[in-house]
XYZ file of C-alpha atoms in Angstrom:
506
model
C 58.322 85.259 86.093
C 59.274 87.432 89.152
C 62.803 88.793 89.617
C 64.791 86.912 92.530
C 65.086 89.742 94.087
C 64.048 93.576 93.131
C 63.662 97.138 94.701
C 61.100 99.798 93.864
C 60.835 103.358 94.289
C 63.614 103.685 97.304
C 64.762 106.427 99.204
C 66.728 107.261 102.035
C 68.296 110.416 103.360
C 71.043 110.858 105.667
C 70.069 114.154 107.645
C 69.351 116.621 104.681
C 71.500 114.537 102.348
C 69.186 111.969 99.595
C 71.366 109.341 99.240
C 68.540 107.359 97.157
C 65.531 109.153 95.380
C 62.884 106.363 93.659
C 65.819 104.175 92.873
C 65.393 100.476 92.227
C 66.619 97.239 90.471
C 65.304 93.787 89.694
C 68.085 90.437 89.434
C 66.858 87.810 87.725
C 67.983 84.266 87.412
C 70.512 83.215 85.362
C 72.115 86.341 84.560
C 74.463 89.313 85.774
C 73.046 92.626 86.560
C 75.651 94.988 86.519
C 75.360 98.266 88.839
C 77.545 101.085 87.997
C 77.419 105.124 89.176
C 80.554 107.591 90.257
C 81.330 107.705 93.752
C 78.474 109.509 95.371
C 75.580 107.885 93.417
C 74.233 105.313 95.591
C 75.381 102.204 94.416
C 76.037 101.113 98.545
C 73.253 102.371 99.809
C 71.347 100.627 97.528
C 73.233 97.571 98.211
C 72.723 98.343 101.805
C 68.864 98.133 101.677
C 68.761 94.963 99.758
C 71.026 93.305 102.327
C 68.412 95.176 105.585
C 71.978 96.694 106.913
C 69.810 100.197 105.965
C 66.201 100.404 106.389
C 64.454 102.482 103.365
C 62.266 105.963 104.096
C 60.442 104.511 101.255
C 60.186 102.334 98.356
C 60.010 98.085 98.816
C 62.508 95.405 98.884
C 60.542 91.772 96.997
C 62.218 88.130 97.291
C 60.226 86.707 94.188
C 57.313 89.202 94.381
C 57.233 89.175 98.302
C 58.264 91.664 100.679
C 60.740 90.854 102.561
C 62.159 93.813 105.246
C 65.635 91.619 105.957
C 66.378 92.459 109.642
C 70.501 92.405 108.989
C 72.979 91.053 106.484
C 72.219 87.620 108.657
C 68.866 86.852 107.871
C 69.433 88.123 104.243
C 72.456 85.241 104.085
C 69.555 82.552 105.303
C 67.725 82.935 102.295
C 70.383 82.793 100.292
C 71.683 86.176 99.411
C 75.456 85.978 99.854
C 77.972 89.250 99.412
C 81.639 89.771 98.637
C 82.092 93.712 99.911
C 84.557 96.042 98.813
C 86.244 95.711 102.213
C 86.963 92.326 103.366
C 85.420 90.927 106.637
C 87.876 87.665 107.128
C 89.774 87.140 109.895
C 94.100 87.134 109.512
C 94.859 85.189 112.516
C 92.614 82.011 112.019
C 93.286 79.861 109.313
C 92.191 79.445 105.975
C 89.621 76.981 106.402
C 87.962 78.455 109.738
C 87.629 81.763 107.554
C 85.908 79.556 105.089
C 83.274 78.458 107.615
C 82.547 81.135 110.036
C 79.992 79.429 111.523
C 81.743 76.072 112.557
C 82.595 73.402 110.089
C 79.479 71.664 108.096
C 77.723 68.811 109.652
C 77.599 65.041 108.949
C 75.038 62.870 110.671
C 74.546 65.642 112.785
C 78.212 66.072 114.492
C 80.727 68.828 112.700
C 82.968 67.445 110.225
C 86.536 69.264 109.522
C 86.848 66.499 106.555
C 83.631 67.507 105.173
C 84.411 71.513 105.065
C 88.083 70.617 103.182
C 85.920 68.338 100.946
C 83.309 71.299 100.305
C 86.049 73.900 99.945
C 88.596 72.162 97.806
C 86.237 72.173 94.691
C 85.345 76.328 94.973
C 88.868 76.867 95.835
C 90.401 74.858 92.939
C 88.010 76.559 90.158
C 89.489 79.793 91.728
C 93.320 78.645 91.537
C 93.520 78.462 95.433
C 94.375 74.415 95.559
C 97.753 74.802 96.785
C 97.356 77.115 99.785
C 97.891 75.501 103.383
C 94.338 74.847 105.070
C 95.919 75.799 108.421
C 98.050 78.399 107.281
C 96.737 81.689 108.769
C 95.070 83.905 106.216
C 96.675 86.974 107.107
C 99.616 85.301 104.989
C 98.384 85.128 101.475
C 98.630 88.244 99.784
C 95.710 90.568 99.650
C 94.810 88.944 95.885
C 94.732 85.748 97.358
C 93.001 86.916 100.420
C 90.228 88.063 98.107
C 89.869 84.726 96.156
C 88.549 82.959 100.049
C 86.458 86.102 100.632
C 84.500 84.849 97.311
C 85.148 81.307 98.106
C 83.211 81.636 101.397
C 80.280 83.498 99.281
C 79.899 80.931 96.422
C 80.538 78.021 99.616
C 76.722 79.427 100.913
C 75.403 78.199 97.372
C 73.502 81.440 96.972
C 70.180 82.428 94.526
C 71.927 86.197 94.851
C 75.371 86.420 94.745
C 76.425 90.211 95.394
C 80.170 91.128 94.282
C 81.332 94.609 95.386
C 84.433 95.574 93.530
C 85.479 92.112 94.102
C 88.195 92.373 91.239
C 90.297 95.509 92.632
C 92.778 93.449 93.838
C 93.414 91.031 91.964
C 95.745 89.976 89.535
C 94.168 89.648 85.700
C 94.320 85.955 85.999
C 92.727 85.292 88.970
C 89.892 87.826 87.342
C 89.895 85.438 84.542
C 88.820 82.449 86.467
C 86.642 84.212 88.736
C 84.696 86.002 85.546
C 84.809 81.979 84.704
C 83.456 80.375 87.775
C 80.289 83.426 87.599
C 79.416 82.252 84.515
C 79.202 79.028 85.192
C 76.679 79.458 88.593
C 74.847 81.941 86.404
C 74.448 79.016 83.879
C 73.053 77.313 86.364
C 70.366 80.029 87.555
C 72.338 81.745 90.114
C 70.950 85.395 89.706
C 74.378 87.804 90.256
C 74.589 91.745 91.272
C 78.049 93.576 90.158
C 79.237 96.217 91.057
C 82.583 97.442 89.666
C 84.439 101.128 88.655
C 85.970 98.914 85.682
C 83.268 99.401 83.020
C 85.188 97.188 80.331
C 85.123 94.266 83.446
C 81.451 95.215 83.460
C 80.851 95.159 79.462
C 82.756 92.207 79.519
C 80.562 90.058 81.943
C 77.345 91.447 82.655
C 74.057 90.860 80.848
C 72.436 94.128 81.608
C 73.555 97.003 83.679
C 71.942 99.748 85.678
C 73.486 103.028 86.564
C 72.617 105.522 89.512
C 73.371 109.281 89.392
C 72.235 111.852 92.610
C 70.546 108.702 93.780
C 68.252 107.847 90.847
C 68.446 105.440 87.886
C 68.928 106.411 84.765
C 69.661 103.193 82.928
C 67.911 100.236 84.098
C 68.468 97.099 83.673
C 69.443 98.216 79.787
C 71.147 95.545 77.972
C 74.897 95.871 77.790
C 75.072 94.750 74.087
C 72.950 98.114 73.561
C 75.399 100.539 75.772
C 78.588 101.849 73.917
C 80.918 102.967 76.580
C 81.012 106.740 75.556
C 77.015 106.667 76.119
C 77.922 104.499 79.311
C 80.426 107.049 80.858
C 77.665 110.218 79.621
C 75.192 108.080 81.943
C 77.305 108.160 84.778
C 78.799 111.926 84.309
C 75.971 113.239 83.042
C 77.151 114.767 79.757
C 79.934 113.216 76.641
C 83.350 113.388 77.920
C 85.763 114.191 74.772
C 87.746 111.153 73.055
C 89.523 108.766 75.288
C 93.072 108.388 74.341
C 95.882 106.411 75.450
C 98.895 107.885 76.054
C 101.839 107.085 73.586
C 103.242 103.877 74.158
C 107.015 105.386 73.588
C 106.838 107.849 76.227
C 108.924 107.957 78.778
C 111.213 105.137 77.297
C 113.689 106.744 76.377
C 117.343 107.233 78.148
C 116.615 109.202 81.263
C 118.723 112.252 81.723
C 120.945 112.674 84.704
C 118.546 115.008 87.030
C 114.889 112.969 86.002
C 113.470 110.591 87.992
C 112.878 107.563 85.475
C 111.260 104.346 85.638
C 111.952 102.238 82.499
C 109.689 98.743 82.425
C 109.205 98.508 86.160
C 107.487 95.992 87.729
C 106.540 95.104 91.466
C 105.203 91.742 91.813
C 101.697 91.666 91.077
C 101.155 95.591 91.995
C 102.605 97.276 89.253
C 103.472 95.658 85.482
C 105.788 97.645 82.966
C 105.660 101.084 84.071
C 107.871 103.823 82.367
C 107.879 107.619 82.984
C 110.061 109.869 83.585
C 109.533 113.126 86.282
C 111.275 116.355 85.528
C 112.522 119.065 88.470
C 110.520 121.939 88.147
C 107.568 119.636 87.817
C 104.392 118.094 89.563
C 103.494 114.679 88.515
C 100.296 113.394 89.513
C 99.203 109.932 90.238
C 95.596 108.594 90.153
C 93.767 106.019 90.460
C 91.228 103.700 91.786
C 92.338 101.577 95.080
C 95.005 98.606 93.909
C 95.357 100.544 90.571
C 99.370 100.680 91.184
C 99.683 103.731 91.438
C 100.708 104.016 94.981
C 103.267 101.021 94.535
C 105.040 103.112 91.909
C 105.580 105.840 94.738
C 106.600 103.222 97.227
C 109.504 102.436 95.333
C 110.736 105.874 94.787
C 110.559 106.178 98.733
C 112.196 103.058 99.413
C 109.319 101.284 100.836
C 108.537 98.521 97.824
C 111.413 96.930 95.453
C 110.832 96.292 92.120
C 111.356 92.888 91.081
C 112.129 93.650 87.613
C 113.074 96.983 85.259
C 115.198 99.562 86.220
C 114.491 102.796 88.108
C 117.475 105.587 88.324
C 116.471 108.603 90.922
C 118.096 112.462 89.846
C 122.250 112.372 90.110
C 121.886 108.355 88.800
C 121.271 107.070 91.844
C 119.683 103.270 92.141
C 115.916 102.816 93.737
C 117.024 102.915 97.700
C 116.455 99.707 99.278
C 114.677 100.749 102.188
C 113.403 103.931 104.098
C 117.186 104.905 105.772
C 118.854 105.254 102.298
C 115.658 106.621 100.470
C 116.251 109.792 102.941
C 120.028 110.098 102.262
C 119.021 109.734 98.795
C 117.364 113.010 99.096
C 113.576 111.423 98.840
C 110.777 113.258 100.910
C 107.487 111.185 101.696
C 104.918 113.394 103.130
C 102.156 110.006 103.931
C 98.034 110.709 104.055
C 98.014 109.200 107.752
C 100.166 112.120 109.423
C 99.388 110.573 112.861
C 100.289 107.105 112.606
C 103.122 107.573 109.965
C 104.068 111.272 109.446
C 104.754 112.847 113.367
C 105.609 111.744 116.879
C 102.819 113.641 118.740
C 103.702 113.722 122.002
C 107.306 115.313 121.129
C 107.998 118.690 120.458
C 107.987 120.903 116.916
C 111.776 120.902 117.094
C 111.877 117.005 117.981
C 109.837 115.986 114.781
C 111.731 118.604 112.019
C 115.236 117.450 113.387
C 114.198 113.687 113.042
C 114.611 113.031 108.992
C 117.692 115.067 109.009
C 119.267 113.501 112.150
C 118.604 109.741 110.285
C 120.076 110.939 106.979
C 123.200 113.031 108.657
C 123.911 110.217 111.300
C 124.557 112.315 113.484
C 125.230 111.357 117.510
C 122.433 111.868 120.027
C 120.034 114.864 119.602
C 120.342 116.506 122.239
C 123.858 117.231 121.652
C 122.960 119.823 118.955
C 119.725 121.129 120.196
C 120.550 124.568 119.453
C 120.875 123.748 116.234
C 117.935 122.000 115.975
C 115.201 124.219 117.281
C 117.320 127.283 114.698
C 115.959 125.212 112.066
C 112.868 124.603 113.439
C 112.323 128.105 114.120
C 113.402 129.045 110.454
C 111.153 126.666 109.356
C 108.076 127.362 111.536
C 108.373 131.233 110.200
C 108.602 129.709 106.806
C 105.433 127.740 106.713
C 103.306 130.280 108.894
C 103.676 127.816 111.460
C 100.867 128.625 114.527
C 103.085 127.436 117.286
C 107.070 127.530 117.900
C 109.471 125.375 118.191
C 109.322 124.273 121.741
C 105.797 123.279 121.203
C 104.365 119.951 122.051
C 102.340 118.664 118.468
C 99.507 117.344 119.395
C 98.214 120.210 120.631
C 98.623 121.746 116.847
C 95.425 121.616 114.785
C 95.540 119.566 112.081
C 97.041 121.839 109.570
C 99.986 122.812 111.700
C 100.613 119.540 112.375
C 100.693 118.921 108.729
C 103.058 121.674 108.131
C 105.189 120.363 110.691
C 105.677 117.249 108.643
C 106.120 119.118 105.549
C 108.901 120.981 107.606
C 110.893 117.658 108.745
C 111.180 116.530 104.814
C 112.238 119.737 103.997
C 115.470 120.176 106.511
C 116.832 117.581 104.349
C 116.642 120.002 101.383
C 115.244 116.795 98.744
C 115.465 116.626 95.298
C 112.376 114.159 95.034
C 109.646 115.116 97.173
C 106.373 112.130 96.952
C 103.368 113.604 98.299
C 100.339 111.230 99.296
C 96.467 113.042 99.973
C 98.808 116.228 101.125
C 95.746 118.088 102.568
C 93.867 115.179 103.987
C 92.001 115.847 106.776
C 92.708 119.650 107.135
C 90.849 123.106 106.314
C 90.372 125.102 103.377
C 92.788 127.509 104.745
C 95.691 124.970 105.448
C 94.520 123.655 102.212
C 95.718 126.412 99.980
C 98.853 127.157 102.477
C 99.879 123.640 101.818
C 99.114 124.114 97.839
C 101.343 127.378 98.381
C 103.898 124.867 99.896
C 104.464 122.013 97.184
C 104.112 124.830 94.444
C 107.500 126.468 95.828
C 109.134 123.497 95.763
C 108.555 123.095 92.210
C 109.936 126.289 91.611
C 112.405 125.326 93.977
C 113.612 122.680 90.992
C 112.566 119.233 92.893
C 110.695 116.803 91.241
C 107.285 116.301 93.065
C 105.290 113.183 93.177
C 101.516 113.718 94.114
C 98.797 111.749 94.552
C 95.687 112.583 96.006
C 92.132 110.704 96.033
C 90.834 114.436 95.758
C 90.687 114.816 92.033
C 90.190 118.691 92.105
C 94.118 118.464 93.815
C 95.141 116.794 91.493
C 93.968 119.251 88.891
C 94.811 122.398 90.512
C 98.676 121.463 91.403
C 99.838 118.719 88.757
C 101.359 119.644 85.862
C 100.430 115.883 84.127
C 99.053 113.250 85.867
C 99.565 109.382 85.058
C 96.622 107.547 85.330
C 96.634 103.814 86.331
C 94.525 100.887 86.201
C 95.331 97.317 87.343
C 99.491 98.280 87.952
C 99.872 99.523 84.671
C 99.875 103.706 82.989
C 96.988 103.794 80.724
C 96.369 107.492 80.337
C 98.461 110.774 80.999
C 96.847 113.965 81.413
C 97.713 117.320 81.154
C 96.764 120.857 79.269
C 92.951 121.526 78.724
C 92.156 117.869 79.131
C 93.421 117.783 82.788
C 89.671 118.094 84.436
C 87.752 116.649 87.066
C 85.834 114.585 84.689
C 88.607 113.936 82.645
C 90.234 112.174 85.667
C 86.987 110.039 86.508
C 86.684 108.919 83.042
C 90.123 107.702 82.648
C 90.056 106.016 86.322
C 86.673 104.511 85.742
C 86.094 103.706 82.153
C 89.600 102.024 80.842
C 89.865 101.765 77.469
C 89.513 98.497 75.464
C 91.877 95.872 76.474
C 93.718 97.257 79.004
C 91.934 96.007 81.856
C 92.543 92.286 80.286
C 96.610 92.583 79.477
């Protein structure tokens, strides 16, 4: 019997770039055909070409042995090959149920029916513990968890031969996992053939029936069953050769009383971002954080800087200070947050050098209008700007800075407050190799400088080359820490991606 649906031989470049080279994969009914690969490998472009968003150089696309060149996501959807992405496409102002049906409301004797689309919709949304949400409340209200739950509701609402599910587990809670992993195998029970796609490979173990991985673009498992694939010959697959032993890092560590100049979490929890957490982060030391998106690990970091509260546990910052409740008293706390978006968040670019170093220090001194010590200000500014190599002075408007100026200039604001926690997230985005390594320079003198610095970074080399340790996370909870020979590249991805046995599930 033919495969629902199944790619040969495909290939596509992007410029001089082969994203796909002769890869392929077949779904059949009634089972789950997991798709795994590192970033980079090809897993959505392959996606891409079975939906027709991406037209192939080569190779064939078959709906049960035919060929069928889908012309858009669209006419893929009218045969019935539905997709949860990674990123969700639902619409936060209009309510839940007119996110449900995109399209207008189903029909009864040929008018639309508002009673019919609840009816539909209760059922899907019940199995997936969404019966008590408001059908007019607007969607941007539910939290992103819940948010995902109606992005698969309004897949599994197309009753679909193909479902497609793209990461559809990174943000939510391990319940709601639970009764979506329960709700696929019951459609798959009743022939539904189902692509997944997920970094967790203990979610994929776990679920799937077979599993094919992608590396530079071709396969090199396929459609193997998972029953047959040990994770340690599952992770060489991906990486291409055996990482060492996976270990988990000691339960006890970081437990025990903090001392007065550590930063020290002890059981910390933050709703359904971040479960139990407990480290500790020395002066004189980098800490890295990684992770794969809604791991927790950036929650952890928003509660040192005053931007998330934990609901539970108890966090003490160095000199026994309490977690700041907001932004204000997070700076007068001495906390630095250098963010990844240095546009939106970090600088105000139409003001000058002087204008955007006094502003952190002005908010913690509360001190009267700025002008008033102008002077003052552009001293420091100058000081600073000589400090950090700055290419500009202090009269100068930012936005005409390149990119790693302006990042220096941001690095220079947190600094006039002299911190003793400094929380660093994707440092370097966005800026050259030159700025790169100034900016490396930077965060490794204040380390000697005796703060505590918090970095996380989705460039794993960073991570590597700056961090002392790094805490790995997965689904808001520590479940590695690296440091010594086995912080590497591939160390990192292995810990991110692979899990270990029963962590993904508690």
């Amino acid at each position: 019997m033919a495969p629902v649906l199944a790619a040969r031989g495909l290939t596509k470049a992007y410029g001089g770039v082969l994203a796909l080279d002769g890869a392929g994969i077949a779904l059949a009914a009634g089972e789950v055909h997991a798709l795994a690969g590192e970033n980079g490998a090809g897993k959505s472009t392959l996606v891409k070409v079975l939906l027709g968003i991406e037209r192939p150089d080569a190779g064939v696309v078959e709906l049960e042995g035919v060929p069928v060149p889908f012309a858009g996501a669209r006419k893929a959807a009218e045969v019935g090959i539905a997709v949860v992405a990674q990123e969700l496409s639902l619409f936060p102002d209009l309510s839940v149920l007119e996110n449900l049906f995109p399209y207008g409301p189903p029909r009864r004797a040929g008018l639309t029916s508002p009673a019919r689309a609840r009816e539909k919709a209760r059922t899907v949304l019940g199995e997936l513990g969404l019966s008590g949400i408001s059908w007019r409340a607007p969607l941007g209200r539910l939290d992103l968890a819940d948010q995902q739950l109606v992005e698969i509701s309004r897949a599994l609402l197309e009753h679909p031969r193909v479902l497609v599910l793209d990461e559809p587990t990174s943000a939510l809670p391990v319940d709601a996992v639970e009764r979506l992993f329960a709700v696929v195998r019951r459609l798959v029970g009743q022939g539904l053939a189902v692509l997944y796609i997920s970094h967790f490979l203990e979610e994929v173990r776990q679920l799937a029936d077979r599993i094919s991985v992608l590396r530079d673009g071709r396969n090199v498992m396929d459609g193997t069953p998972v029953a047959q694939v040990p994770l340690d010959v599952l992770v060489e697959a991906m990486l291409g050769d055996t990482p060492g032993e996976l270990r988990k890092p000691d339960p006890g560590a970081g437990q025990g009383p903090p001392t007065a100049r550590r930063l020290a979490f002890t059981k910390v929890s933050v709703g359904r971002r971040l479960h139990d957490v407990s480290f500790e982060a020395a002066p004189g030391e980098i800490t890295g954080f990684a992770g794969l998106q809604g791991a927790g690990h950036l929650a952890a970091l928003e509660v040192v800087c005053g931007r998330a509260r934990p609901t539970s546990g108890l966090v003490v910052l160095p000199g026994g200070d309490p977690p700041p409740r907001d932004v204000r008293r997070a700076v007068r706390a001495g906390v630095a947050f250098v963010p990844s978006d240095r546009k939106r968040y970090g600088l105000m670019l139409d003001r000058t050098v002087w204008e955007n170093t006094s502003a952190v220090s002005w908010l913690a001194r509360g001190e009267g209008p700025l002008w008033l010590h102008r002077g003052r200000h552009i001293a420091r500014a100058t000081a600073h700007a000589e400090r950090l190599r700055l290419h500009g002075h202090a009269l100068t408007p930012v936005r005409s800075l390149s990119g790693g100026n302006q990042q220096k200039v941001v690095f220079a604001k947190w600094l006039d407050i002299d911190p003793q926690v400094v929380v660093l997230d994707d440092p370097t985005r966005g800026v050259d190799i030159g700025a790169r390594a100034e900016m490396h320079g930077i965060v490794r003198e204040l380390k000697e400088a005796g703060k505590a610095v918090l970095v996380a970074s989705t460039d794993l080399a960073e991570l590597v080359e700056l961090c002392d340790r790094v805490l790995v996370f997965q689904r808001g909870r520590i479940v590695r820490e690296l440091s010594g020979p086995e912080l590497t590249e591939r160390g990192l991805s292995v810990a991110m991606n692979a899990g270990f046995a029963g962590t993904t599930g508690t």
